[in-house]
Tab-separated table of C-alpha atoms in Angstrom:
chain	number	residue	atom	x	y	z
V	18	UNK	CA	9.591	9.507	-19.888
V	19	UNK	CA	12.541	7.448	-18.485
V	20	UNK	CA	11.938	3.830	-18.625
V	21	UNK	CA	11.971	2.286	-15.056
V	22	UNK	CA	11.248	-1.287	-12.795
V	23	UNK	CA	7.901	-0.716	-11.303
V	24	UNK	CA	6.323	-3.380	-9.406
V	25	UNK	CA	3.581	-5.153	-12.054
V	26	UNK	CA	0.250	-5.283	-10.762
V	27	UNK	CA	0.768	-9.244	-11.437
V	28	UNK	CA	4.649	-9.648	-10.263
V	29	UNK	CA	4.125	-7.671	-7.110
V	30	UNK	CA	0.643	-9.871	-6.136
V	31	UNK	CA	2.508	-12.755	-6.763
V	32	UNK	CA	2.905	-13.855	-2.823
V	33	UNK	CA	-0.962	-14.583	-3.225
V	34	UNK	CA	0.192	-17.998	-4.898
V	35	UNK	CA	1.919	-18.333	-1.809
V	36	UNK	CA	-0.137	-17.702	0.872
V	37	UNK	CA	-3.051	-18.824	-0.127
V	38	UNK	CA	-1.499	-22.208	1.019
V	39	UNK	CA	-0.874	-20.727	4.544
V	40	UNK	CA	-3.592	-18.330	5.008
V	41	UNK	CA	-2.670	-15.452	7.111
V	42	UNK	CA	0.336	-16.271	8.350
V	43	UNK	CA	1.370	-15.386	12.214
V	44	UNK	CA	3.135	-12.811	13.490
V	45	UNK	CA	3.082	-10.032	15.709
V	46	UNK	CA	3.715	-5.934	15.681
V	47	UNK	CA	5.845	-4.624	17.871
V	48	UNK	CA	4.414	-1.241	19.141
V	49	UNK	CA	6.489	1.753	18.809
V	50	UNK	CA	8.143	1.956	22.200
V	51	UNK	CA	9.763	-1.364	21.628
V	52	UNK	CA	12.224	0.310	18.916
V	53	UNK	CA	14.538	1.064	21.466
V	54	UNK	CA	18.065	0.990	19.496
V	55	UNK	CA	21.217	2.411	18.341
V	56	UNK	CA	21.192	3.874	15.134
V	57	UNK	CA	25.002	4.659	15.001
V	58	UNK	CA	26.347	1.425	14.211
V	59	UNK	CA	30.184	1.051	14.174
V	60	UNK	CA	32.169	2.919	11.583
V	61	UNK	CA	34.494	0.250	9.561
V	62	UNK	CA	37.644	2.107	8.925
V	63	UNK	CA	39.954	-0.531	10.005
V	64	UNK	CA	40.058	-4.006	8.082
V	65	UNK	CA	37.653	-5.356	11.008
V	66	UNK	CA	34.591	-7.471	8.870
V	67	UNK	CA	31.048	-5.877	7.711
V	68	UNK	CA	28.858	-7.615	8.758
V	69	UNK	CA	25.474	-7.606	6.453
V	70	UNK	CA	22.459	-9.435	7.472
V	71	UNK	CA	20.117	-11.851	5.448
V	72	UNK	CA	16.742	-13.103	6.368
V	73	UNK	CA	14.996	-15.778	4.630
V	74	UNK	CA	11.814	-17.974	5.297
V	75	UNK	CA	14.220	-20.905	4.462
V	76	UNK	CA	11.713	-23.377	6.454
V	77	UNK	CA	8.221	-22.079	6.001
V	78	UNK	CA	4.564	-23.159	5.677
V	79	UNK	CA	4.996	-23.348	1.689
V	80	UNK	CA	7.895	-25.769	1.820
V	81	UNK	CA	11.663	-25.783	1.780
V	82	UNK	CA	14.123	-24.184	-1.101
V	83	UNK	CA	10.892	-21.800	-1.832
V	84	UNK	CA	12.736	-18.319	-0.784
V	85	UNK	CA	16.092	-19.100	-0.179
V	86	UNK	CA	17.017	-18.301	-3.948
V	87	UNK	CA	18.099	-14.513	-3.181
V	88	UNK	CA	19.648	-16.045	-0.209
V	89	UNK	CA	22.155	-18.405	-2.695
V	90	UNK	CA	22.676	-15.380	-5.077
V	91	UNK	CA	23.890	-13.162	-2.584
V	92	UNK	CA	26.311	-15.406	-0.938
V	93	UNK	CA	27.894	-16.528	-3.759
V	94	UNK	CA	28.808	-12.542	-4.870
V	95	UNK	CA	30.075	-12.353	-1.316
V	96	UNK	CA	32.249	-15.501	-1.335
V	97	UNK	CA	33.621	-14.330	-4.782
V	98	UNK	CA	33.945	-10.629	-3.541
V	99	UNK	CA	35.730	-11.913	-0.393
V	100	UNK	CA	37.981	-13.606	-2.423
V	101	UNK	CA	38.816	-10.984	-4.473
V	102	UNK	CA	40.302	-8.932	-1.546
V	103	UNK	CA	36.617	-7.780	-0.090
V	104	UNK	CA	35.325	-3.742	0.081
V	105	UNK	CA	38.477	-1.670	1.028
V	106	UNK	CA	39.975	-4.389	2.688
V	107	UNK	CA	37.126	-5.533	4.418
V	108	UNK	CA	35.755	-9.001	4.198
V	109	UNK	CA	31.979	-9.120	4.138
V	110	UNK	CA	30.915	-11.888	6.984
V	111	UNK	CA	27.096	-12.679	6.012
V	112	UNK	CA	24.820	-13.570	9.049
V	113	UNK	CA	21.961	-15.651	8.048
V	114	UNK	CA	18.553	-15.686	9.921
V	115	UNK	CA	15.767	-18.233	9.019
V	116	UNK	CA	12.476	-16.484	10.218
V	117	UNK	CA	10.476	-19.992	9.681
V	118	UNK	CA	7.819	-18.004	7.728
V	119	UNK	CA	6.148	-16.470	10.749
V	120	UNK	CA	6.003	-12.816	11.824
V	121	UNK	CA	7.028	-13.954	15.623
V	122	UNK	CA	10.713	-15.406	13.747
V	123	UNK	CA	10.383	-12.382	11.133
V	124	UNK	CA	11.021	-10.094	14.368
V	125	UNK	CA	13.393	-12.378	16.145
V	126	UNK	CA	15.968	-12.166	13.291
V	127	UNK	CA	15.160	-8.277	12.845
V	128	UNK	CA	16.410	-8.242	16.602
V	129	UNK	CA	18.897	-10.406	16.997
V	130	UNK	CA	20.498	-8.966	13.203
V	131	UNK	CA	20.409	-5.330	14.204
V	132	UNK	CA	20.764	-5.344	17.688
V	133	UNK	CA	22.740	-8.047	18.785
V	134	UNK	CA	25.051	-8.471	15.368
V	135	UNK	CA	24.953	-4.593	14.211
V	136	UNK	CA	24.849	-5.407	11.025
V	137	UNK	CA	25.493	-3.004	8.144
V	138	UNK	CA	22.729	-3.399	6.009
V	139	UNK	CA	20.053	-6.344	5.055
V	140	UNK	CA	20.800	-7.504	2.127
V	141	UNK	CA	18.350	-9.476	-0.305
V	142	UNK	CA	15.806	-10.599	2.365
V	143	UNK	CA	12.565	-13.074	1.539
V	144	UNK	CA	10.162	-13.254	3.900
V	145	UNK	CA	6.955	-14.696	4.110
V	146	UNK	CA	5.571	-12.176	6.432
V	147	UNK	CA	8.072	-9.303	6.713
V	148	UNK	CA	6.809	-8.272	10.031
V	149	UNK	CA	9.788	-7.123	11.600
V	150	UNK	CA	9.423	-3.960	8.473
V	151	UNK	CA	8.819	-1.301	10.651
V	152	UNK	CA	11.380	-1.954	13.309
V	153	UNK	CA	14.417	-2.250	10.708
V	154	UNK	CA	12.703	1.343	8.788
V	155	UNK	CA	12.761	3.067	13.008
V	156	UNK	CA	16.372	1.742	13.116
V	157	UNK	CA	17.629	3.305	9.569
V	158	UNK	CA	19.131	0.081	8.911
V	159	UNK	CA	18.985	0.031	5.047
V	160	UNK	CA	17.307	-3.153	3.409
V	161	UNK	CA	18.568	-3.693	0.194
V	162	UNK	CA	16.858	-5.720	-2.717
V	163	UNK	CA	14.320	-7.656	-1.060
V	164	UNK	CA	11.686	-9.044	-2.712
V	165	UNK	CA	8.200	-7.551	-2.529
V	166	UNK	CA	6.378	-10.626	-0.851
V	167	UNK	CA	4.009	-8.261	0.600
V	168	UNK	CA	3.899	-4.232	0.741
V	169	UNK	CA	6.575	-3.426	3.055
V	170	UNK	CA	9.034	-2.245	0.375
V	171	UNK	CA	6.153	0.057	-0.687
V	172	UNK	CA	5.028	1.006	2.625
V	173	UNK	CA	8.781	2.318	4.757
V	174	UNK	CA	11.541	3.814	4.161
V	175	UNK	CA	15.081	2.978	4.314
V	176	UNK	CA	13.535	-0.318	2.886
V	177	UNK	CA	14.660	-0.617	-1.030
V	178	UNK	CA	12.925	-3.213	-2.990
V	179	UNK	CA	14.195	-5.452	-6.111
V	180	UNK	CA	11.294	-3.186	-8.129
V	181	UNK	CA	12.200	0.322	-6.462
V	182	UNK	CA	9.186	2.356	-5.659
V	183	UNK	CA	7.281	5.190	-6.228
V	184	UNK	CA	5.619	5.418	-3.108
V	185	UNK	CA	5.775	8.195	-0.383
V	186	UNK	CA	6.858	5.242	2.138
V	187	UNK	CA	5.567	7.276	4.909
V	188	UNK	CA	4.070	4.378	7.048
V	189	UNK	CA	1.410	3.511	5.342
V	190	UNK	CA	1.309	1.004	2.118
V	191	UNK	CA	1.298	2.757	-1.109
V	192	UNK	CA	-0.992	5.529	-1.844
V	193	UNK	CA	-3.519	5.811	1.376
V	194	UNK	CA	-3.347	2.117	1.548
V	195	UNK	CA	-3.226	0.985	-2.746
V	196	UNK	CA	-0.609	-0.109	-4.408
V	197	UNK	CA	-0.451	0.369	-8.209
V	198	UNK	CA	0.836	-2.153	-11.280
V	199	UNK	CA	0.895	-1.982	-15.067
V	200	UNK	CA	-0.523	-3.873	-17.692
V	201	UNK	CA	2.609	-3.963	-19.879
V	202	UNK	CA	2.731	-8.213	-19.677
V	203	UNK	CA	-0.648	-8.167	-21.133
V	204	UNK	CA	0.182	-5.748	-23.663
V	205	UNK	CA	3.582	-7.461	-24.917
V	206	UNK	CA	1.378	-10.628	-25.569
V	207	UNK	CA	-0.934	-8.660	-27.348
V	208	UNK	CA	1.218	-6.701	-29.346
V	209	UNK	CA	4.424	-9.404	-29.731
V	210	UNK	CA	2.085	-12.454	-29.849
V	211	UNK	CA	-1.467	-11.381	-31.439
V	212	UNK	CA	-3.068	-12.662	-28.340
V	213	UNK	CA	-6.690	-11.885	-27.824
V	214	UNK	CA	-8.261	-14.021	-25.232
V	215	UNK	CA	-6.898	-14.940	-21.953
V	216	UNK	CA	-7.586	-17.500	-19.377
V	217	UNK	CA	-7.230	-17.139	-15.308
V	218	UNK	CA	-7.233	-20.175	-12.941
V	219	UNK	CA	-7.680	-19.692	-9.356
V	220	UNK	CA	-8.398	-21.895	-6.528
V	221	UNK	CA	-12.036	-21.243	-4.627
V	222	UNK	CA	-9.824	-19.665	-1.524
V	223	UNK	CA	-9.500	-15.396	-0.832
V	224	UNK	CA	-6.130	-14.658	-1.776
V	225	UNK	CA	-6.212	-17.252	-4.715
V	226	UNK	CA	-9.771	-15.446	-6.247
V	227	UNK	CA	-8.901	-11.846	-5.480
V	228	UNK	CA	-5.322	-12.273	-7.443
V	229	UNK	CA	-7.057	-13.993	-10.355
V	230	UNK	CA	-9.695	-10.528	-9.760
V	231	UNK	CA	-6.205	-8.395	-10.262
V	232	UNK	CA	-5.237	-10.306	-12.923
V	233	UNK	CA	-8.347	-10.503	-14.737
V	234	UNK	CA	-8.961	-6.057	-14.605
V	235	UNK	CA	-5.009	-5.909	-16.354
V	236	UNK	CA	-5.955	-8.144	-18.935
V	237	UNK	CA	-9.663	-6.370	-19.409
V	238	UNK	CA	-8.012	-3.092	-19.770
V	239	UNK	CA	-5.876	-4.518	-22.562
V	240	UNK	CA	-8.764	-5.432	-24.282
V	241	UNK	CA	-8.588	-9.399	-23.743
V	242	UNK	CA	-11.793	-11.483	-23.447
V	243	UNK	CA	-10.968	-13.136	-20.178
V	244	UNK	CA	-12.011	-16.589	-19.747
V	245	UNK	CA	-11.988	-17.295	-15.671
V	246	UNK	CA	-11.583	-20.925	-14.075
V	247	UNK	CA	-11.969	-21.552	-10.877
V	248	UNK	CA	-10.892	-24.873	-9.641
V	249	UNK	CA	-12.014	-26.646	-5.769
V	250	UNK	CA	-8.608	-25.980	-3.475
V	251	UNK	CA	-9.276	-29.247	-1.614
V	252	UNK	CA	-10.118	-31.205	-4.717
V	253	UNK	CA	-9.325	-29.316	-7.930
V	254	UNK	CA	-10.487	-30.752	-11.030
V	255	UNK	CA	-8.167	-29.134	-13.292
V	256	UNK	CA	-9.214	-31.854	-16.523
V	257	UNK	CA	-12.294	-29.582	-16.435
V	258	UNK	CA	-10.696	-26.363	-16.494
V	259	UNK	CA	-8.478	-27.584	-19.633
V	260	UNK	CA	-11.274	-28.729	-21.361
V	261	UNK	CA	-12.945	-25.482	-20.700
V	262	UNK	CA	-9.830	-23.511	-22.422
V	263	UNK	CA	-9.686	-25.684	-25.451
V	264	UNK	CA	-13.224	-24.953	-26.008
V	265	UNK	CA	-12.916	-21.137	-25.611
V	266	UNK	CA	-10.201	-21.003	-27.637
V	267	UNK	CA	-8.300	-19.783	-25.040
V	268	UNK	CA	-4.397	-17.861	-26.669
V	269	UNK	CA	-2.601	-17.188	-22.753
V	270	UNK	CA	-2.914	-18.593	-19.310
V	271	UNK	CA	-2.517	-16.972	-16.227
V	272	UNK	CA	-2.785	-18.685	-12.587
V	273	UNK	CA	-3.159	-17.849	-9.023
V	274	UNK	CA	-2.283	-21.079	-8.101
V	275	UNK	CA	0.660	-22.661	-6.185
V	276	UNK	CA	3.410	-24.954	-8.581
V	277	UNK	CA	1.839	-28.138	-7.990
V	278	UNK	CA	-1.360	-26.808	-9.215
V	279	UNK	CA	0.330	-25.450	-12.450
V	280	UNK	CA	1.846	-28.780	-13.045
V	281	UNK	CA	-1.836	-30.369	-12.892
V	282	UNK	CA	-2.964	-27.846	-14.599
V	283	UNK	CA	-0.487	-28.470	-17.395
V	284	UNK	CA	-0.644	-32.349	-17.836
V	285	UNK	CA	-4.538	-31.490	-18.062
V	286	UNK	CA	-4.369	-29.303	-20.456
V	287	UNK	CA	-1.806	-31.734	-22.946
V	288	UNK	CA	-4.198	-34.595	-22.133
V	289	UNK	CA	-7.603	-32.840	-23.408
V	290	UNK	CA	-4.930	-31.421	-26.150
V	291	UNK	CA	-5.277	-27.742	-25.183
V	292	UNK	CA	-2.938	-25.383	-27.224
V	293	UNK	CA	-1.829	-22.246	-26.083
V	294	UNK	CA	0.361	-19.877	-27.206
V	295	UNK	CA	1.822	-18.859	-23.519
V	296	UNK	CA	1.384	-20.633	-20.177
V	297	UNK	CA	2.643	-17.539	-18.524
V	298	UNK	CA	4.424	-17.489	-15.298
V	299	UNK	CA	6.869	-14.922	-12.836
V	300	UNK	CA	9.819	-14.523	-11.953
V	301	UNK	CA	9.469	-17.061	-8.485
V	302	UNK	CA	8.746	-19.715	-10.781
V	303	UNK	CA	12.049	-19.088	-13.564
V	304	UNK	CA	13.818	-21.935	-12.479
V	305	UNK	CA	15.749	-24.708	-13.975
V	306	UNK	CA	13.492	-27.329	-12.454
V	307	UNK	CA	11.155	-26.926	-15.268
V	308	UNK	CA	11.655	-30.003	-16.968
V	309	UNK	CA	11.129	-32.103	-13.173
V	310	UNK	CA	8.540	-29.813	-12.295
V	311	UNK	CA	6.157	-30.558	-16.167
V	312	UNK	CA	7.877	-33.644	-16.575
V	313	UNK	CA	4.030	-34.831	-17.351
V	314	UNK	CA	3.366	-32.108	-20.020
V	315	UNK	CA	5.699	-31.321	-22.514
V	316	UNK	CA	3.249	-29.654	-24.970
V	317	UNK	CA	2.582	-27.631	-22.008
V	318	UNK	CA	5.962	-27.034	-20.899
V	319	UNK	CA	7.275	-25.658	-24.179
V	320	UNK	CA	5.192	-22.776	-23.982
V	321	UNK	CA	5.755	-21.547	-20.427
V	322	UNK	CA	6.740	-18.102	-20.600
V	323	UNK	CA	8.477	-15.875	-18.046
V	324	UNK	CA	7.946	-12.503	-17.455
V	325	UNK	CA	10.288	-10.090	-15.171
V	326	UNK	CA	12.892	-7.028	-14.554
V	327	UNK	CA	15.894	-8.430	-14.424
V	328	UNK	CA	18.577	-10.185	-17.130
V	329	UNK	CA	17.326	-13.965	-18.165
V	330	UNK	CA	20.434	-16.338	-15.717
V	331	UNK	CA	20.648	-18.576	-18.819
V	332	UNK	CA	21.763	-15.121	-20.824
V	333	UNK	CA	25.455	-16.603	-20.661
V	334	UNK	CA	26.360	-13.998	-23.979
V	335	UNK	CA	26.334	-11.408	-21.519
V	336	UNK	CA	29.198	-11.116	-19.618
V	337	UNK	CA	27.334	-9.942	-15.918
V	338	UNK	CA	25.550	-12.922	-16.213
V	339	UNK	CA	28.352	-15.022	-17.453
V	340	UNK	CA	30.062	-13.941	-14.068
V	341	UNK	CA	26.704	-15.239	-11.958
V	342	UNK	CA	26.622	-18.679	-13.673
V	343	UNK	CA	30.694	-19.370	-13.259
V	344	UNK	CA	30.357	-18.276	-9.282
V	345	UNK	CA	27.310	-20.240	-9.065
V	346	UNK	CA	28.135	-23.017	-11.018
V	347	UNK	CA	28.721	-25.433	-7.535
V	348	UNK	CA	24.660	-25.263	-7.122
V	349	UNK	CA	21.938	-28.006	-8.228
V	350	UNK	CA	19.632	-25.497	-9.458
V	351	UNK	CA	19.852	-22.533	-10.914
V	352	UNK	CA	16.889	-19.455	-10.973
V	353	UNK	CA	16.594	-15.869	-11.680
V	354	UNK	CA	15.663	-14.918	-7.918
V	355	UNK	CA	19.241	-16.205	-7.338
V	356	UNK	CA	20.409	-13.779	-10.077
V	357	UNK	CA	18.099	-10.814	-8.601
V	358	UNK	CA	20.018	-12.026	-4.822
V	359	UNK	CA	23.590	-11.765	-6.879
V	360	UNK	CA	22.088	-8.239	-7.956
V	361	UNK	CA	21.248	-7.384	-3.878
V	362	UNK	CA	24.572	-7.892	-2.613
V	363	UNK	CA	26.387	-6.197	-6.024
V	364	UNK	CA	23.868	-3.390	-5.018
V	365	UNK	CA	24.955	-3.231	-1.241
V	366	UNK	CA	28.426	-3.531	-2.438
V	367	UNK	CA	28.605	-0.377	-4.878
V	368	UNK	CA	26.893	1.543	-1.830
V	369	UNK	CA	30.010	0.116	0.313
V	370	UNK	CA	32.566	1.069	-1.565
V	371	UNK	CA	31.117	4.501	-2.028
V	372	UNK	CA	31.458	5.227	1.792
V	373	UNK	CA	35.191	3.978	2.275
V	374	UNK	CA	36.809	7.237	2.503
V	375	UNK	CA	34.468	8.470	5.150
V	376	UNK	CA	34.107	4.996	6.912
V	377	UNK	CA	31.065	2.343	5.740
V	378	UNK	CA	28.117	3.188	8.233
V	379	UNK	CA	24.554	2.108	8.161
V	380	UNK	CA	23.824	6.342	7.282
V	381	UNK	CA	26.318	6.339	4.464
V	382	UNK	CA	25.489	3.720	2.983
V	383	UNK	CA	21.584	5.054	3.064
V	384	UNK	CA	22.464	7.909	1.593
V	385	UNK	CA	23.774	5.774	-1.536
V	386	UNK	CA	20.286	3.902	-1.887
V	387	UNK	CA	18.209	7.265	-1.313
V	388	UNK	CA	19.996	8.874	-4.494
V	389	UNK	CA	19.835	5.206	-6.554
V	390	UNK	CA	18.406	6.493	-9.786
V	391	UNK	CA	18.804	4.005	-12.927
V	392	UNK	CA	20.806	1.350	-11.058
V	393	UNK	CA	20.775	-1.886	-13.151
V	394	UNK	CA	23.561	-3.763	-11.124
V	395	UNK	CA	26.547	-4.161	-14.221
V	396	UNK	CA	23.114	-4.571	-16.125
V	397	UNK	CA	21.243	-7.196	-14.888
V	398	UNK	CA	18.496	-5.158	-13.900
V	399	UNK	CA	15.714	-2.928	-15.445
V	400	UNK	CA	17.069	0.439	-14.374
V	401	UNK	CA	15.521	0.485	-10.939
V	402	UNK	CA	14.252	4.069	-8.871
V	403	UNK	CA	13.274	5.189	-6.045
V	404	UNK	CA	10.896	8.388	-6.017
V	405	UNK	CA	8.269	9.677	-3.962
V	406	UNK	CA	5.262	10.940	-5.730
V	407	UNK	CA	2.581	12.295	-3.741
V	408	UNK	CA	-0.009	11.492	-6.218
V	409	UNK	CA	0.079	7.631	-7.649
V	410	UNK	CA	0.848	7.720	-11.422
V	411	UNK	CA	-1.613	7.471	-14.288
V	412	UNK	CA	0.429	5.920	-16.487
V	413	UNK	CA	4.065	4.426	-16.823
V	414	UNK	CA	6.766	3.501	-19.113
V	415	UNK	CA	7.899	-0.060	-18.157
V	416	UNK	CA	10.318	-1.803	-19.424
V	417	UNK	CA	9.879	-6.278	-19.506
V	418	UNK	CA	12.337	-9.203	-19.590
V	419	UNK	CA	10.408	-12.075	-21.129
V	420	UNK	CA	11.948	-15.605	-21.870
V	421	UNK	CA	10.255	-18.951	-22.985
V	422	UNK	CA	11.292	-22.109	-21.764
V	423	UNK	CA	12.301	-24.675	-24.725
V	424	UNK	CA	13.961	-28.394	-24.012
V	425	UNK	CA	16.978	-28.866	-24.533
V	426	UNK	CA	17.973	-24.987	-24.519
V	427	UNK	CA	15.765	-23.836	-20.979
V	428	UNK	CA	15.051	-20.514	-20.688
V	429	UNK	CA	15.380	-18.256	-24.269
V	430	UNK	CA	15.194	-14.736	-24.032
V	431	UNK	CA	12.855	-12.978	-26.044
V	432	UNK	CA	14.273	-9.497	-27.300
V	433	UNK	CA	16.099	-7.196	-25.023
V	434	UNK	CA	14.890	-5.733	-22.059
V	435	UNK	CA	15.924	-2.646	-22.311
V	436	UNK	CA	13.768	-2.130	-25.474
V	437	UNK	CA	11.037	-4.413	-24.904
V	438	UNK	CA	9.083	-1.299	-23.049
V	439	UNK	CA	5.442	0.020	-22.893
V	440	UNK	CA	3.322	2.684	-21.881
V	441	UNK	CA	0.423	1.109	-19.825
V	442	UNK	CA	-2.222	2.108	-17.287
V	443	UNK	CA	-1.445	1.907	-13.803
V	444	UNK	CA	-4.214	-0.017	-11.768
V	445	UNK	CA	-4.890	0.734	-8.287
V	446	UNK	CA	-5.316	-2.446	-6.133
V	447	UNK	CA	-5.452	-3.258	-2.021
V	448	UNK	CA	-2.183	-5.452	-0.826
């Protein structure tokens, strides 16, 4: 069996980190007779622009700079793909929406993108609460590399995910209403690392605990002892926790908790003296802020561990990457959901230039993401699909990029991703 980027029980869960700070957030769904729209969309055969549109939750409940990574990425191919003479003579002119984090601005910049700007395609979108899904699906506007915060890339179609997707995408989420994730994190520290028991901190709040509950049925279905720790949201006492893993003997770490908490969490755990062989984090969190961020913990620090689906942005041997890091070199920070927004637009772009004999509409370029099988984006990616099984799968082979943060270096990959594959279990959970 092929290996492919499936959404991780754990990677695609991830958003619970970030809304258990926000609760539910707002938002409203616009009932079917609102989709009143033009699916034609001008046909670019002149040198007139393409427009492609970008929503982010730039300013949102969980703080600035938190989403607007994919945002960066993408821009910065554009700029440098403008420059280089654009798609068939066509520049691409990016409108930007901030949604604010709320479903109420999550539909306002679904309108005003589609409707009033007839844009192409969206192009690496990060929203908080995606609620304007079903209204860009009804307008077969494709939506290209988002990130998963929520089910929606699981859940509609013409929406195409940074993980691709198995599911039918028929309106509902999933498989009647479950989503599905492998195990094949906890199995690479198992099998790569000699890991055997496993810790999971989560804050005493819903989406916190029932993430940690995800996390905790992967790791029991590896065969981990699982050690869980479950700290007061309001007033954590995370010196407890620490103490608690250095007395269990505790080998990994996993967290449903937001960055601050981790960074507690961490100088705790170097104060009681609590050695580990991975703090393991995702791909939201494989930033160069690291050192700010832990600047409290270095023990700590030099055993975070990253785990994703797409190539490590410090990876400057390879030459995709080396491209990223020169066009992106004017930016303070640097992170891998910038490289996975670089990856979005090189996506939309290969789907471009496939139309411009025929003229770049929002159908042609559709048709390009409907038949992506295997696209890895000049390699950056796991090959990515999109399938529709009727049945959810049993198991899967998935394939892992895995890096480890170390001062004075930052992030170090860890093998190859292409290679560093498993065949896990797929578990069923509720988004």
């Amino acid at each position: 069996m092929r290996p492919v980027r499936r959404p991780r029980a754990a990677e695609h869960a991830a958003a619970a980190a970030l809304l258990l700070l926000v609760g539910t957030a707002c938002g409203s769904r616009l009932p079917e007779s609102d989709f009143e729209h033009d699916t034609r969309a001008p046909t670019q055969k002149d040198s007139t622009p393409l427009r492609v549109g970008i929503v982010t939750s730039a300013t949102s409940p969980v703080g600035g700079d938190t989403f607007t990574g994919p945002r960066d990425g993408a821009k910065a191919y554009f700029d440098r793909l403008n420059a280089r003479g654009g798609i068939d003579g066509h520049r691409v002119e990016v409108r930007e929406c901030d949604d604010g984090g709320s479903g109420v601005g999550n539909n306002t910049c679904v309108h005003r993108l589609l409707e009033e700007d007839k844009v192409v395609a969206l192009v690496a979108t990060t929203a908080l609460d995606y609620a304007g899904a079903s209204r860009v699906s009804h307008a077969r506007v494709p939506d290209i590399g988002g990130q998963p915060i929520g089910a929606a890339y699981d859940t509609w179609p013409h929406l195409y995910g940074m993980y691709g997707s198995l599911a039918p995408r028929n309106g509902t989420p999933g498989w009647d209403g479950k989503l599905y994730g492998g195990t094949e994190v906890y199995r690479y520290f198992k099998r790569e690392k000699g890991a055997r028991t496993a810790a999971v901190v989560s804050y005493n709040q819903s989406s916190s605990a029932a993430y940690a509950r995800l996390v905790q049925r992967g790791l029991e279905a590896e065969g981990y002892k699982v050690v869980t720790e479950q700290v007061d949201f309001a007033l954590p006492n995370f010196r407890a926790a620490a103490a608690d893993l250095k007395e269990q003997g505790v080998d990994l770490v996993f967290d449903a908790i937001d960055t601050h908490g981790n960074a507690q969490l961490c100088k705790a755990m170097d104060e009681v003296g609590a050695k580990v062989i991975a703090k393991v984090t995702n791909v939201q969190n494989w930033t160069s802020t690291v050192a700010d961020d832990y600047k409290d913990s270095p023990r700590c620090r030099n055993a975070l561990w990253a785990t994703g689906s797409s190539r490590n942005y410090e990876d400057t041997g390879n030459a995709a990457v080396r491209e990223f890091r020169d066009a992106t070199k004017g930016l303070k920070t640097h992170s891998q959901w910038q490289l996975e927004g670089w990856a979005a637009a090189m996506w939309f772009t290969d789907a471009a230039k496939s139309c411009a004999n025929t003229g770049i509409t929002r159908a042609c370029v559709d048709a390009f993401m409907n038949r992506s099988e295997n696209y890895t984006a000049d390699g950056l990616l796991v090959p990515v699909v999109f399938e529709r099984l009727a049945e959810p799968p049993k198991t899967r082979k998935t394939c892992l990029s895995v890096a480890r943060w170390q001062d004075g270096k930052g992030w170090v990959s860890q093998g190859d991703m292409n290679s560093t594959c498993f065949d896990v279990p797929q578990l069923a959970y509720e988004p």
